[in-house]
PDB file of N, CA and C in Angstrom:
ATOM      1  N   UNK A   1    -103.264  -5.905  12.203  1.00 52.00           N
ATOM      2  CA  UNK A   1    -103.521  -5.681  13.481  1.00 52.00           C
ATOM      3  C   UNK A   1    -103.201  -7.562  14.141  1.00 52.00           C
ATOM      4  N   UNK A   2    -102.816  -7.033  15.789  1.00 50.00           N
ATOM      5  CA  UNK A   2    -102.539  -8.535  16.121  1.00 50.00           C
ATOM      6  C   UNK A   2    -104.093  -8.863  17.092  1.00 50.00           C
ATOM      7  N   UNK A   3    -103.737  -9.631  16.839  1.00 44.00           N
ATOM      8  CA  UNK A   3    -105.050 -10.139  18.042  1.00 44.00           C
ATOM      9  C   UNK A   3    -104.589 -11.652  19.109  1.00 44.00           C
ATOM     10  N   UNK A   4    -105.147  -9.878  20.125  1.00 46.00           N
ATOM     11  CA  UNK A   4    -104.898 -11.188  21.450  1.00 46.00           C
ATOM     12  C   UNK A   4    -106.071 -10.972  22.546  1.00 46.00           C
ATOM     13  N   UNK A   5    -106.080 -12.047  22.879  1.00 50.00           N
ATOM     14  CA  UNK A   5    -106.974 -13.009  23.654  1.00 50.00           C
ATOM     15  C   UNK A   5    -108.517 -12.421  23.170  1.00 50.00           C
ATOM     16  N   UNK A   6    -108.601 -12.580  22.007  1.00 43.00           N
ATOM     17  CA  UNK A   6    -109.886 -11.563  21.255  1.00 43.00           C
ATOM     18  C   UNK A   6    -109.996 -10.871  20.895  1.00 43.00           C
ATOM     19  N   UNK A   7    -108.741  -9.967  21.630  1.00 50.00           N
ATOM     20  CA  UNK A   7    -109.034  -8.510  20.978  1.00 50.00           C
ATOM     21  C   UNK A   7    -108.359  -8.128  19.915  1.00 50.00           C
ATOM     22  N   UNK A   8    -108.621  -7.099  19.458  1.00 57.00           N
ATOM     23  CA  UNK A   8    -107.427  -6.401  18.297  1.00 57.00           C
ATOM     24  C   UNK A   8    -106.298  -5.489  18.928  1.00 57.00           C
ATOM     25  N   UNK A   9    -105.188  -4.966  18.492  1.00 83.00           N
ATOM     26  CA  UNK A   9    -104.003  -4.323  19.514  1.00 83.00           C
ATOM     27  C   UNK A   9    -103.532  -3.745  18.271  1.00 83.00           C
ATOM     28  N   UNK A  10    -103.811  -2.460  17.479  1.00 94.00           N
ATOM     29  CA  UNK A  10    -103.347  -1.812  17.328  1.00 94.00           C
ATOM     30  C   UNK A  10    -102.207  -0.810  17.356  1.00 94.00           C
ATOM     31  N   UNK A  11    -101.551  -0.554  16.829  1.00 97.00           N
ATOM     32  CA  UNK A  11    -100.335   0.293  17.365  1.00 97.00           C
ATOM     33  C   UNK A  11    -101.090   1.921  17.424  1.00 97.00           C
ATOM     34  N   UNK A  12    -100.802   2.485  18.599  1.00 98.00           N
ATOM     35  CA  UNK A  12    -100.658   3.648  18.729  1.00 98.00           C
ATOM     36  C   UNK A  12     -99.886   4.766  17.988  1.00 98.00           C
ATOM     37  N   UNK A  13    -100.831   6.390  18.028  1.00 97.00           N
ATOM     38  CA  UNK A  13     -99.936   6.968  17.503  1.00 97.00           C
ATOM     39  C   UNK A  13     -99.284   8.114  18.035  1.00 97.00           C
ATOM     40  N   UNK A  14     -98.256   8.576  17.632  1.00 97.00           N
ATOM     41  CA  UNK A  14     -97.541   8.960  18.433  1.00 97.00           C
ATOM     42  C   UNK A  14     -98.390  10.052  19.578  1.00 97.00           C
ATOM     43  N   UNK A  15     -99.321  10.910  19.100  1.00 97.00           N
ATOM     44  CA  UNK A  15    -100.049  11.768  20.468  1.00 97.00           C
ATOM     45  C   UNK A  15    -100.440  10.859  21.316  1.00 97.00           C
ATOM     46  N   UNK A  16    -101.007   9.547  21.265  1.00 97.00           N
ATOM     47  CA  UNK A  16    -101.409   8.785  21.806  1.00 97.00           C
ATOM     48  C   UNK A  16    -100.849   7.798  23.078  1.00 97.00           C
ATOM     49  N   UNK A  17     -99.639   7.730  22.093  1.00 98.00           N
ATOM     50  CA  UNK A  17     -98.618   7.273  23.149  1.00 98.00           C
ATOM     51  C   UNK A  17     -98.082   8.452  24.354  1.00 98.00           C
ATOM     52  N   UNK A  18     -97.359  10.023  23.645  1.00 97.00           N
ATOM     53  CA  UNK A  18     -97.852  10.433  24.686  1.00 97.00           C
ATOM     54  C   UNK A  18     -98.856  10.727  25.653  1.00 97.00           C
ATOM     55  N   UNK A  19     -99.951  11.053  25.305  1.00 97.00           N
ATOM     56  CA  UNK A  19    -100.812  11.477  25.603  1.00 97.00           C
ATOM     57  C   UNK A  19    -100.409  10.065  27.218  1.00 97.00           C
ATOM     58  N   UNK A  20    -100.704   9.051  26.674  1.00 97.00           N
ATOM     59  CA  UNK A  20    -100.583   7.661  28.335  1.00 97.00           C
ATOM     60  C   UNK A  20     -99.152   7.900  29.153  1.00 97.00           C
ATOM     61  N   UNK A  21     -98.157   8.508  28.199  1.00 98.00           N
ATOM     62  CA  UNK A  21     -97.149   8.917  29.115  1.00 98.00           C
ATOM     63  C   UNK A  21     -96.843   9.738  30.068  1.00 98.00           C
ATOM     64  N   UNK A  22     -97.883  10.777  30.148  1.00 97.00           N
ATOM     65  CA  UNK A  22     -98.048  11.386  31.342  1.00 97.00           C
ATOM     66  C   UNK A  22     -98.215  11.312  32.553  1.00 97.00           C
ATOM     67  N   UNK A  23     -99.275   9.802  32.980  1.00 93.00           N
ATOM     68  CA  UNK A  23     -99.590   9.655  33.885  1.00 93.00           C
ATOM     69  C   UNK A  23     -98.579   7.944  34.204  1.00 93.00           C
ATOM     70  N   UNK A  24     -97.512   7.658  33.429  1.00 97.00           N
ATOM     71  CA  UNK A  24     -96.161   6.512  33.641  1.00 97.00           C
ATOM     72  C   UNK A  24     -94.126   7.011  34.055  1.00 97.00           C
ATOM     73  N   UNK A  25     -94.679   8.363  34.946  1.00 96.00           N
ATOM     74  CA  UNK A  25     -93.414   9.455  35.423  1.00 96.00           C
ATOM     75  C   UNK A  25     -91.908   7.621  34.685  1.00 96.00           C
ATOM     76  N   UNK A  26     -91.162   8.842  34.688  1.00 98.00           N
ATOM     77  CA  UNK A  26     -89.956   8.054  33.676  1.00 98.00           C
ATOM     78  C   UNK A  26     -89.168   7.090  32.824  1.00 98.00           C
ATOM     79  N   UNK A  27     -90.724   6.774  32.144  1.00 99.00           N
ATOM     80  CA  UNK A  27     -91.366   6.522  30.728  1.00 99.00           C
ATOM     81  C   UNK A  27     -91.372   7.298  30.316  1.00 99.00           C
ATOM     82  N   UNK A  28     -90.774   6.947  28.795  1.00 99.00           N
ATOM     83  CA  UNK A  28     -90.047   7.645  27.566  1.00 99.00           C
ATOM     84  C   UNK A  28     -90.740   7.057  25.982  1.00 99.00           C
ATOM     85  N   UNK A  29     -90.655   7.855  25.302  1.00 98.00           N
ATOM     86  CA  UNK A  29     -90.799   7.024  23.897  1.00 98.00           C
ATOM     87  C   UNK A  29     -89.486   7.160  22.533  1.00 98.00           C
ATOM     88  N   UNK A  30     -88.997   6.318  22.464  1.00 97.00           N
ATOM     89  CA  UNK A  30     -87.751   5.708  21.592  1.00 97.00           C
ATOM     90  C   UNK A  30     -87.919   5.167  21.026  1.00 97.00           C
ATOM     91  N   UNK A  31     -88.526   5.535  19.396  1.00 95.00           N
ATOM     92  CA  UNK A  31     -88.358   4.886  18.253  1.00 95.00           C
ATOM     93  C   UNK A  31     -89.628   4.528  18.400  1.00 95.00           C
ATOM     94  N   UNK A  32     -89.960   3.297  17.843  1.00 97.00           N
ATOM     95  CA  UNK A  32     -90.804   2.416  18.200  1.00 97.00           C
ATOM     96  C   UNK A  32     -91.313   1.600  19.483  1.00 97.00           C
ATOM     97  N   UNK A  33     -90.731   2.132  20.601  1.00 98.00           N
ATOM     98  CA  UNK A  33     -91.003   1.076  22.449  1.00 98.00           C
ATOM     99  C   UNK A  33     -91.281   2.260  22.592  1.00 98.00           C
ATOM    100  N   UNK A  34     -91.649   2.170  24.342  1.00 99.00           N
ATOM    101  CA  UNK A  34     -91.835   3.067  25.350  1.00 99.00           C
ATOM    102  C   UNK A  34     -90.512   2.286  26.081  1.00 99.00           C
ATOM    103  N   UNK A  35     -89.976   2.990  27.420  1.00 99.00           N
ATOM    104  CA  UNK A  35     -88.889   2.101  27.687  1.00 99.00           C
ATOM    105  C   UNK A  35     -88.003   3.535  29.061  1.00 99.00           C
ATOM    106  N   UNK A  36     -87.735   2.741  30.215  1.00 99.00           N
ATOM    107  CA  UNK A  36     -87.219   3.072  31.342  1.00 99.00           C
ATOM    108  C   UNK A  36     -86.804   1.780  31.999  1.00 99.00           C
ATOM    109  N   UNK A  37     -85.867   2.560  32.719  1.00 99.00           N
ATOM    110  CA  UNK A  37     -84.663   2.692  33.571  1.00 99.00           C
ATOM    111  C   UNK A  37     -84.323   1.761  34.940  1.00 99.00           C
ATOM    112  N   UNK A  38     -84.838   1.195  36.004  1.00 99.00           N
ATOM    113  CA  UNK A  38     -85.109   1.085  37.213  1.00 99.00           C
ATOM    114  C   UNK A  38     -83.495   0.490  37.357  1.00 99.00           C
ATOM    115  N   UNK A  39     -83.495   1.255  38.600  1.00 98.00           N
ATOM    116  CA  UNK A  39     -81.800   1.059  40.042  1.00 98.00           C
ATOM    117  C   UNK A  39     -81.789   0.452  40.625  1.00 98.00           C
ATOM    118  N   UNK A  40     -81.533  -0.765  41.265  1.00 98.00           N
ATOM    119  CA  UNK A  40     -81.238  -1.611  42.710  1.00 98.00           C
ATOM    120  C   UNK A  40     -80.448  -0.833  42.875  1.00 98.00           C
ATOM    121  N   UNK A  41     -80.137  -1.613  44.579  1.00 98.00           N
ATOM    122  CA  UNK A  41     -79.328  -1.348  45.716  1.00 98.00           C
ATOM    123  C   UNK A  41     -78.244  -2.387  44.789  1.00 98.00           C
ATOM    124  N   UNK A  42     -78.077  -3.175  44.217  1.00 98.00           N
ATOM    125  CA  UNK A  42     -77.649  -4.283  43.558  1.00 98.00           C
ATOM    126  C   UNK A  42     -77.183  -5.011  42.992  1.00 98.00           C
ATOM    127  N   UNK A  43     -77.292  -6.442  42.516  1.00 98.00           N
ATOM    128  CA  UNK A  43     -76.948  -6.965  42.021  1.00 98.00           C
ATOM    129  C   UNK A  43     -78.249  -7.919  41.936  1.00 98.00           C
ATOM    130  N   UNK A  44     -78.247  -8.551  43.181  1.00 98.00           N
ATOM    131  CA  UNK A  44     -79.734  -9.095  43.457  1.00 98.00           C
ATOM    132  C   UNK A  44     -80.806  -8.964  43.463  1.00 98.00           C
ATOM    133  N   UNK A  45     -80.838  -7.958  44.386  1.00 98.00           N
ATOM    134  CA  UNK A  45     -82.336  -7.502  43.486  1.00 98.00           C
ATOM    135  C   UNK A  45     -82.731  -6.788  42.327  1.00 98.00           C
ATOM    136  N   UNK A  46     -81.089  -6.314  41.523  1.00 98.00           N
ATOM    137  CA  UNK A  46     -81.905  -6.676  39.883  1.00 98.00           C
ATOM    138  C   UNK A  46     -82.800  -7.870  39.688  1.00 98.00           C
ATOM    139  N   UNK A  47     -81.404  -8.803  40.004  1.00 98.00           N
ATOM    140  CA  UNK A  47     -82.272  -9.724  39.353  1.00 98.00           C
ATOM    141  C   UNK A  47     -83.457 -10.403  39.424  1.00 98.00           C
ATOM    142  N   UNK A  48     -83.764  -9.960  41.098  1.00 98.00           N
ATOM    143  CA  UNK A  48     -85.316 -10.642  41.095  1.00 98.00           C
ATOM    144  C   UNK A  48     -86.372  -9.415  41.401  1.00 98.00           C
ATOM    145  N   UNK A  49     -86.366  -8.775  40.622  1.00 99.00           N
ATOM    146  CA  UNK A  49     -86.961  -7.578  39.510  1.00 99.00           C
ATOM    147  C   UNK A  49     -87.248  -8.177  37.950  1.00 99.00           C
ATOM    148  N   UNK A  50     -86.194  -8.234  37.543  1.00 99.00           N
ATOM    149  CA  UNK A  50     -86.273  -9.174  36.430  1.00 99.00           C
ATOM    150  C   UNK A  50     -86.953 -10.726  35.911  1.00 99.00           C
ATOM    151  N   UNK A  51     -86.429 -11.240  37.495  1.00 98.00           N
ATOM    152  CA  UNK A  51     -87.800 -12.540  36.992  1.00 98.00           C
ATOM    153  C   UNK A  51     -88.678 -12.561  37.627  1.00 98.00           C
ATOM    154  N   UNK A  52     -89.632 -11.396  38.373  1.00 98.00           N
ATOM    155  CA  UNK A  52     -90.160 -11.024  38.733  1.00 98.00           C
ATOM    156  C   UNK A  52     -91.667 -10.216  37.268  1.00 98.00           C
ATOM    157  N   UNK A  53     -90.603  -9.949  36.647  1.00 99.00           N
ATOM    158  CA  UNK A  53     -91.723  -9.299  35.650  1.00 99.00           C
ATOM    159  C   UNK A  53     -91.085 -10.447  34.433  1.00 99.00           C
ATOM    160  N   UNK A  54     -89.902 -11.407  34.700  1.00 98.00           N
ATOM    161  CA  UNK A  54     -90.323 -12.799  33.394  1.00 98.00           C
ATOM    162  C   UNK A  54     -92.080 -13.356  33.821  1.00 98.00           C
ATOM    163  N   UNK A  55     -92.142 -13.099  35.260  1.00 98.00           N
ATOM    164  CA  UNK A  55     -93.298 -14.099  35.430  1.00 98.00           C
ATOM    165  C   UNK A  55     -94.700 -13.451  34.993  1.00 98.00           C
ATOM    166  N   UNK A  56     -94.571 -12.069  35.305  1.00 97.00           N
ATOM    167  CA  UNK A  56     -96.131 -11.041  34.258  1.00 97.00           C
ATOM    168  C   UNK A  56     -95.891 -10.959  33.282  1.00 97.00           C
ATOM    169  N   UNK A  57     -94.576 -11.043  32.452  1.00 98.00           N
ATOM    170  CA  UNK A  57     -94.176 -11.261  31.349  1.00 98.00           C
ATOM    171  C   UNK A  57     -95.155 -13.094  30.690  1.00 98.00           C
ATOM    172  N   UNK A  58     -94.402 -13.177  31.098  1.00 97.00           N
ATOM    173  CA  UNK A  58     -94.825 -15.087  30.195  1.00 97.00           C
ATOM    174  C   UNK A  58     -96.381 -15.246  30.569  1.00 97.00           C
ATOM    175  N   UNK A  59     -96.956 -14.892  31.555  1.00 97.00           N
ATOM    176  CA  UNK A  59     -99.018 -14.980  32.083  1.00 97.00           C
ATOM    177  C   UNK A  59     -99.627 -13.784  31.229  1.00 97.00           C
ATOM    178  N   UNK A  60     -98.685 -12.274  30.246  1.00 95.00           N
ATOM    179  CA  UNK A  60     -98.899 -12.174  29.775  1.00 95.00           C
ATOM    180  C   UNK A  60     -99.049 -11.661  27.868  1.00 95.00           C
ATOM    181  N   UNK A  61     -98.270 -13.080  27.741  1.00 95.00           N
ATOM    182  CA  UNK A  61     -98.549 -13.591  26.326  1.00 95.00           C
ATOM    183  C   UNK A  61     -97.201 -12.164  25.647  1.00 95.00           C
ATOM    184  N   UNK A  62     -96.756 -11.508  26.777  1.00 96.00           N
ATOM    185  CA  UNK A  62     -95.415 -10.531  25.747  1.00 96.00           C
ATOM    186  C   UNK A  62     -95.026 -10.044  26.328  1.00 96.00           C
ATOM    187  N   UNK A  63     -93.436 -10.442  25.656  1.00 97.00           N
ATOM    188  CA  UNK A  63     -93.052 -10.342  26.537  1.00 97.00           C
ATOM    189  C   UNK A  63     -91.653  -8.846  26.208  1.00 97.00           C
ATOM    190  N   UNK A  64     -91.017  -7.902  27.551  1.00 98.00           N
ATOM    191  CA  UNK A  64     -89.810  -6.885  27.081  1.00 98.00           C
ATOM    192  C   UNK A  64     -88.727  -7.470  26.804  1.00 98.00           C
ATOM    193  N   UNK A  65     -88.050  -6.001  26.242  1.00 98.00           N
ATOM    194  CA  UNK A  65     -86.914  -6.245  25.671  1.00 98.00           C
ATOM    195  C   UNK A  65     -85.699  -5.553  26.898  1.00 98.00           C
ATOM    196  N   UNK A  66     -85.027  -6.996  27.747  1.00 99.00           N
ATOM    197  CA  UNK A  66     -84.301  -6.180  29.076  1.00 99.00           C
ATOM    198  C   UNK A  66     -82.925  -6.305  29.182  1.00 99.00           C
ATOM    199  N   UNK A  67     -82.209  -5.304  29.410  1.00 99.00           N
ATOM    200  CA  UNK A  67     -80.669  -5.149  29.499  1.00 99.00           C
ATOM    201  C   UNK A  67     -81.312  -5.137  31.390  1.00 99.00           C
ATOM    202  N   UNK A  68     -79.175  -6.186  31.637  1.00 98.00           N
ATOM    203  CA  UNK A  68     -79.292  -5.926  33.334  1.00 98.00           C
ATOM    204  C   UNK A  68     -78.085  -5.171  33.178  1.00 98.00           C
ATOM    205  N   UNK A  69     -77.726  -3.928  34.130  1.00 98.00           N
ATOM    206  CA  UNK A  69     -75.988  -3.542  33.951  1.00 98.00           C
ATOM    207  C   UNK A  69     -75.708  -3.960  35.985  1.00 98.00           C
ATOM    208  N   UNK A  70     -75.157  -4.468  36.203  1.00 98.00           N
ATOM    209  CA  UNK A  70     -75.219  -5.138  37.846  1.00 98.00           C
ATOM    210  C   UNK A  70     -76.543  -4.828  38.167  1.00 98.00           C
ATOM    211  N   UNK A  71     -76.744  -3.079  38.693  1.00 98.00           N
ATOM    212  CA  UNK A  71     -77.899  -2.863  39.156  1.00 98.00           C
ATOM    213  C   UNK A  71     -78.822  -1.970  39.048  1.00 98.00           C
ATOM    214  N   UNK A  72     -79.144  -2.099  37.785  1.00 99.00           N
ATOM    215  CA  UNK A  72     -79.500  -1.347  36.476  1.00 99.00           C
ATOM    216  C   UNK A  72     -79.855  -1.915  35.807  1.00 99.00           C
ATOM    217  N   UNK A  73     -81.615  -2.170  35.191  1.00 99.00           N
ATOM    218  CA  UNK A  73     -82.363  -2.997  34.618  1.00 99.00           C
ATOM    219  C   UNK A  73     -83.163  -1.909  33.015  1.00 99.00           C
ATOM    220  N   UNK A  74     -82.166  -2.104  32.524  1.00 99.00           N
ATOM    221  CA  UNK A  74     -83.546  -1.329  31.145  1.00 99.00           C
ATOM    222  C   UNK A  74     -83.963  -2.128  30.627  1.00 99.00           C
ATOM    223  N   UNK A  75     -85.594  -1.880  30.022  1.00 99.00           N
ATOM    224  CA  UNK A  75     -86.928  -2.615  29.720  1.00 99.00           C
ATOM    225  C   UNK A  75     -87.124  -0.905  29.209  1.00 99.00           C
ATOM    226  N   UNK A  76     -87.865  -1.731  27.517  1.00 99.00           N
ATOM    227  CA  UNK A  76     -87.917  -1.729  26.479  1.00 99.00           C
ATOM    228  C   UNK A  76     -89.354  -2.416  26.082  1.00 99.00           C
ATOM    229  N   UNK A  77     -90.315  -1.832  25.763  1.00 99.00           N
ATOM    230  CA  UNK A  77     -91.785  -2.364  25.118  1.00 99.00           C
ATOM    231  C   UNK A  77     -91.866  -1.796  23.837  1.00 99.00           C
ATOM    232  N   UNK A  78     -91.643  -2.820  23.031  1.00 98.00           N
ATOM    233  CA  UNK A  78     -92.794  -2.645  21.913  1.00 98.00           C
ATOM    234  C   UNK A  78     -93.500  -4.130  21.747  1.00 98.00           C
ATOM    235  N   UNK A  79     -94.870  -3.576  20.195  1.00 97.00           N
ATOM    236  CA  UNK A  79     -95.154  -4.929  19.704  1.00 97.00           C
ATOM    237  C   UNK A  79     -94.770  -5.244  18.482  1.00 97.00           C
ATOM    238  N   UNK A  80     -94.240  -6.111  18.355  1.00 93.00           N
ATOM    239  CA  UNK A  80     -93.871  -5.935  16.808  1.00 93.00           C
ATOM    240  C   UNK A  80     -93.790  -6.744  15.991  1.00 93.00           C
ATOM    241  N   UNK A  81     -95.592  -7.614  16.088  1.00 94.00           N
ATOM    242  CA  UNK A  81     -96.239  -7.276  15.138  1.00 94.00           C
ATOM    243  C   UNK A  81     -96.903  -6.520  14.808  1.00 94.00           C
ATOM    244  N   UNK A  82     -96.943  -5.177  15.727  1.00 96.00           N
ATOM    245  CA  UNK A  82     -97.474  -4.469  14.971  1.00 96.00           C
ATOM    246  C   UNK A  82     -96.332  -3.122  14.847  1.00 96.00           C
ATOM    247  N   UNK A  83     -95.619  -3.580  14.788  1.00 95.00           N
ATOM    248  CA  UNK A  83     -93.800  -2.139  14.213  1.00 95.00           C
ATOM    249  C   UNK A  83     -94.634  -0.809  15.480  1.00 95.00           C
ATOM    250  N   UNK A  84     -94.413  -1.190  16.806  1.00 97.00           N
ATOM    251  CA  UNK A  84     -95.398   0.183  17.618  1.00 97.00           C
ATOM    252  C   UNK A  84     -95.424  -0.175  19.023  1.00 97.00           C
ATOM    253  N   UNK A  85     -95.626   1.336  19.501  1.00 98.00           N
ATOM    254  CA  UNK A  85     -96.430   0.755  20.220  1.00 98.00           C
ATOM    255  C   UNK A  85     -97.632   0.167  20.677  1.00 98.00           C
ATOM    256  N   UNK A  86     -98.286  -0.014  21.220  1.00 98.00           N
ATOM    257  CA  UNK A  86    -100.023  -0.660  21.544  1.00 98.00           C
ATOM    258  C   UNK A  86    -100.214  -0.493  23.448  1.00 98.00           C
ATOM    259  N   UNK A  87    -101.572  -0.903  23.615  1.00 97.00           N
ATOM    260  CA  UNK A  87    -101.504  -0.932  24.748  1.00 97.00           C
ATOM    261  C   UNK A  87    -101.662  -2.416  25.738  1.00 97.00           C
ATOM    262  N   UNK A  88    -101.101  -2.924  25.148  1.00 96.00           N
ATOM    263  CA  UNK A  88    -100.417  -3.739  25.814  1.00 96.00           C
ATOM    264  C   UNK A  88     -98.918  -3.790  26.567  1.00 96.00           C
ATOM    265  N   UNK A  89     -98.139  -2.954  25.293  1.00 98.00           N
ATOM    266  CA  UNK A  89     -97.099  -2.201  26.278  1.00 98.00           C
ATOM    267  C   UNK A  89     -97.272  -1.541  26.967  1.00 98.00           C
ATOM    268  N   UNK A  90     -99.087  -0.428  27.314  1.00 98.00           N
ATOM    269  CA  UNK A  90     -99.052   0.332  28.267  1.00 98.00           C
ATOM    270  C   UNK A  90     -99.505  -0.664  29.074  1.00 98.00           C
ATOM    271  N   UNK A  91     -99.933  -1.694  29.286  1.00 97.00           N
ATOM    272  CA  UNK A  91    -100.179  -2.365  30.530  1.00 97.00           C
ATOM    273  C   UNK A  91     -99.294  -3.083  30.908  1.00 97.00           C
ATOM    274  N   UNK A  92     -98.384  -4.028  30.518  1.00 98.00           N
ATOM    275  CA  UNK A  92     -97.352  -4.552  30.602  1.00 98.00           C
ATOM    276  C   UNK A  92     -96.510  -3.544  31.378  1.00 98.00           C
ATOM    277  N   UNK A  93     -95.703  -2.309  31.431  1.00 98.00           N
ATOM    278  CA  UNK A  93     -95.129  -1.127  31.690  1.00 98.00           C
ATOM    279  C   UNK A  93     -96.083  -1.012  32.860  1.00 98.00           C
ATOM    280  N   UNK A  94     -97.419  -0.949  33.376  1.00 98.00           N
ATOM    281  CA  UNK A  94     -97.927  -0.972  34.629  1.00 98.00           C
ATOM    282  C   UNK A  94     -97.175  -1.480  35.335  1.00 98.00           C
ATOM    283  N   UNK A  95     -97.655  -2.416  35.262  1.00 98.00           N
ATOM    284  CA  UNK A  95     -97.215  -4.066  36.017  1.00 98.00           C
ATOM    285  C   UNK A  95     -95.916  -4.383  36.392  1.00 98.00           C
ATOM    286  N   UNK A  96     -95.369  -3.090  35.531  1.00 98.00           N
ATOM    287  CA  UNK A  96     -93.555  -3.383  35.757  1.00 98.00           C
ATOM    288  C   UNK A  96     -93.701  -2.731  36.750  1.00 98.00           C
ATOM    289  N   UNK A  97     -93.729  -1.269  36.378  1.00 98.00           N
ATOM    290  CA  UNK A  97     -94.181  -0.216  38.138  1.00 98.00           C
ATOM    291  C   UNK A  97     -94.667  -0.541  39.073  1.00 98.00           C
ATOM    292  N   UNK A  98     -95.502  -1.702  39.185  1.00 98.00           N
ATOM    293  CA  UNK A  98     -96.027  -2.262  40.009  1.00 98.00           C
ATOM    294  C   UNK A  98     -94.730  -2.821  41.000  1.00 98.00           C
ATOM    295  N   UNK A  99     -94.554  -4.297  40.146  1.00 98.00           N
ATOM    296  CA  UNK A  99     -93.783  -4.902  40.618  1.00 98.00           C
ATOM    297  C   UNK A  99     -91.942  -4.028  41.131  1.00 98.00           C
ATOM    298  N   UNK A 100     -92.154  -2.499  40.782  1.00 98.00           N
ATOM    299  CA  UNK A 100     -90.341  -2.718  41.341  1.00 98.00           C
ATOM    300  C   UNK A 100     -90.628  -2.107  42.456  1.00 98.00           C
ATOM    301  N   UNK A 101     -92.261  -2.020  42.439  1.00 96.00           N
ATOM    302  CA  UNK A 101     -91.998  -1.031  44.157  1.00 96.00           C
ATOM    303  C   UNK A 101     -92.082  -2.447  45.493  1.00 96.00           C
ATOM    304  N   UNK A 102     -92.483  -3.616  44.811  1.00 97.00           N
ATOM    305  CA  UNK A 102     -92.014  -5.145  45.617  1.00 97.00           C
ATOM    306  C   UNK A 102     -90.839  -5.196  45.976  1.00 97.00           C
ATOM    307  N   UNK A 103     -89.318  -4.518  45.551  1.00 97.00           N
ATOM    308  CA  UNK A 103     -88.105  -4.851  45.857  1.00 97.00           C
ATOM    309  C   UNK A 103     -87.656  -3.935  46.403  1.00 97.00           C
ATOM    310  N   UNK A 104     -87.129  -4.950  47.579  1.00 90.00           N
ATOM    311  CA  UNK A 104     -86.315  -4.543  48.995  1.00 90.00           C
ATOM    312  C   UNK A 104     -84.926  -3.011  48.002  1.00 90.00           C
TER     313      UNK A 104
END
């Protein structure tokens, strides 16, 4: 188990992941990660989104895998030290959803 800011982080079970995903529209569980695609009007808003995610991820000390295809940003979250999805991934996913609402 990894330790983060004094707390122990353990990989969640498939049932725990699915339960948390119920309240997170468009996020899905694939392999050892949760993922979602965000679509913007053009490239520049997509890049603004990525840059805001980078700031939040750096502050959290937890970094997503991201793909950028013009106006579509793909996000994949996993806790590599635990080889799976942890509460840290869901915390960052919620932040990312909030960030997406700030991009015109």
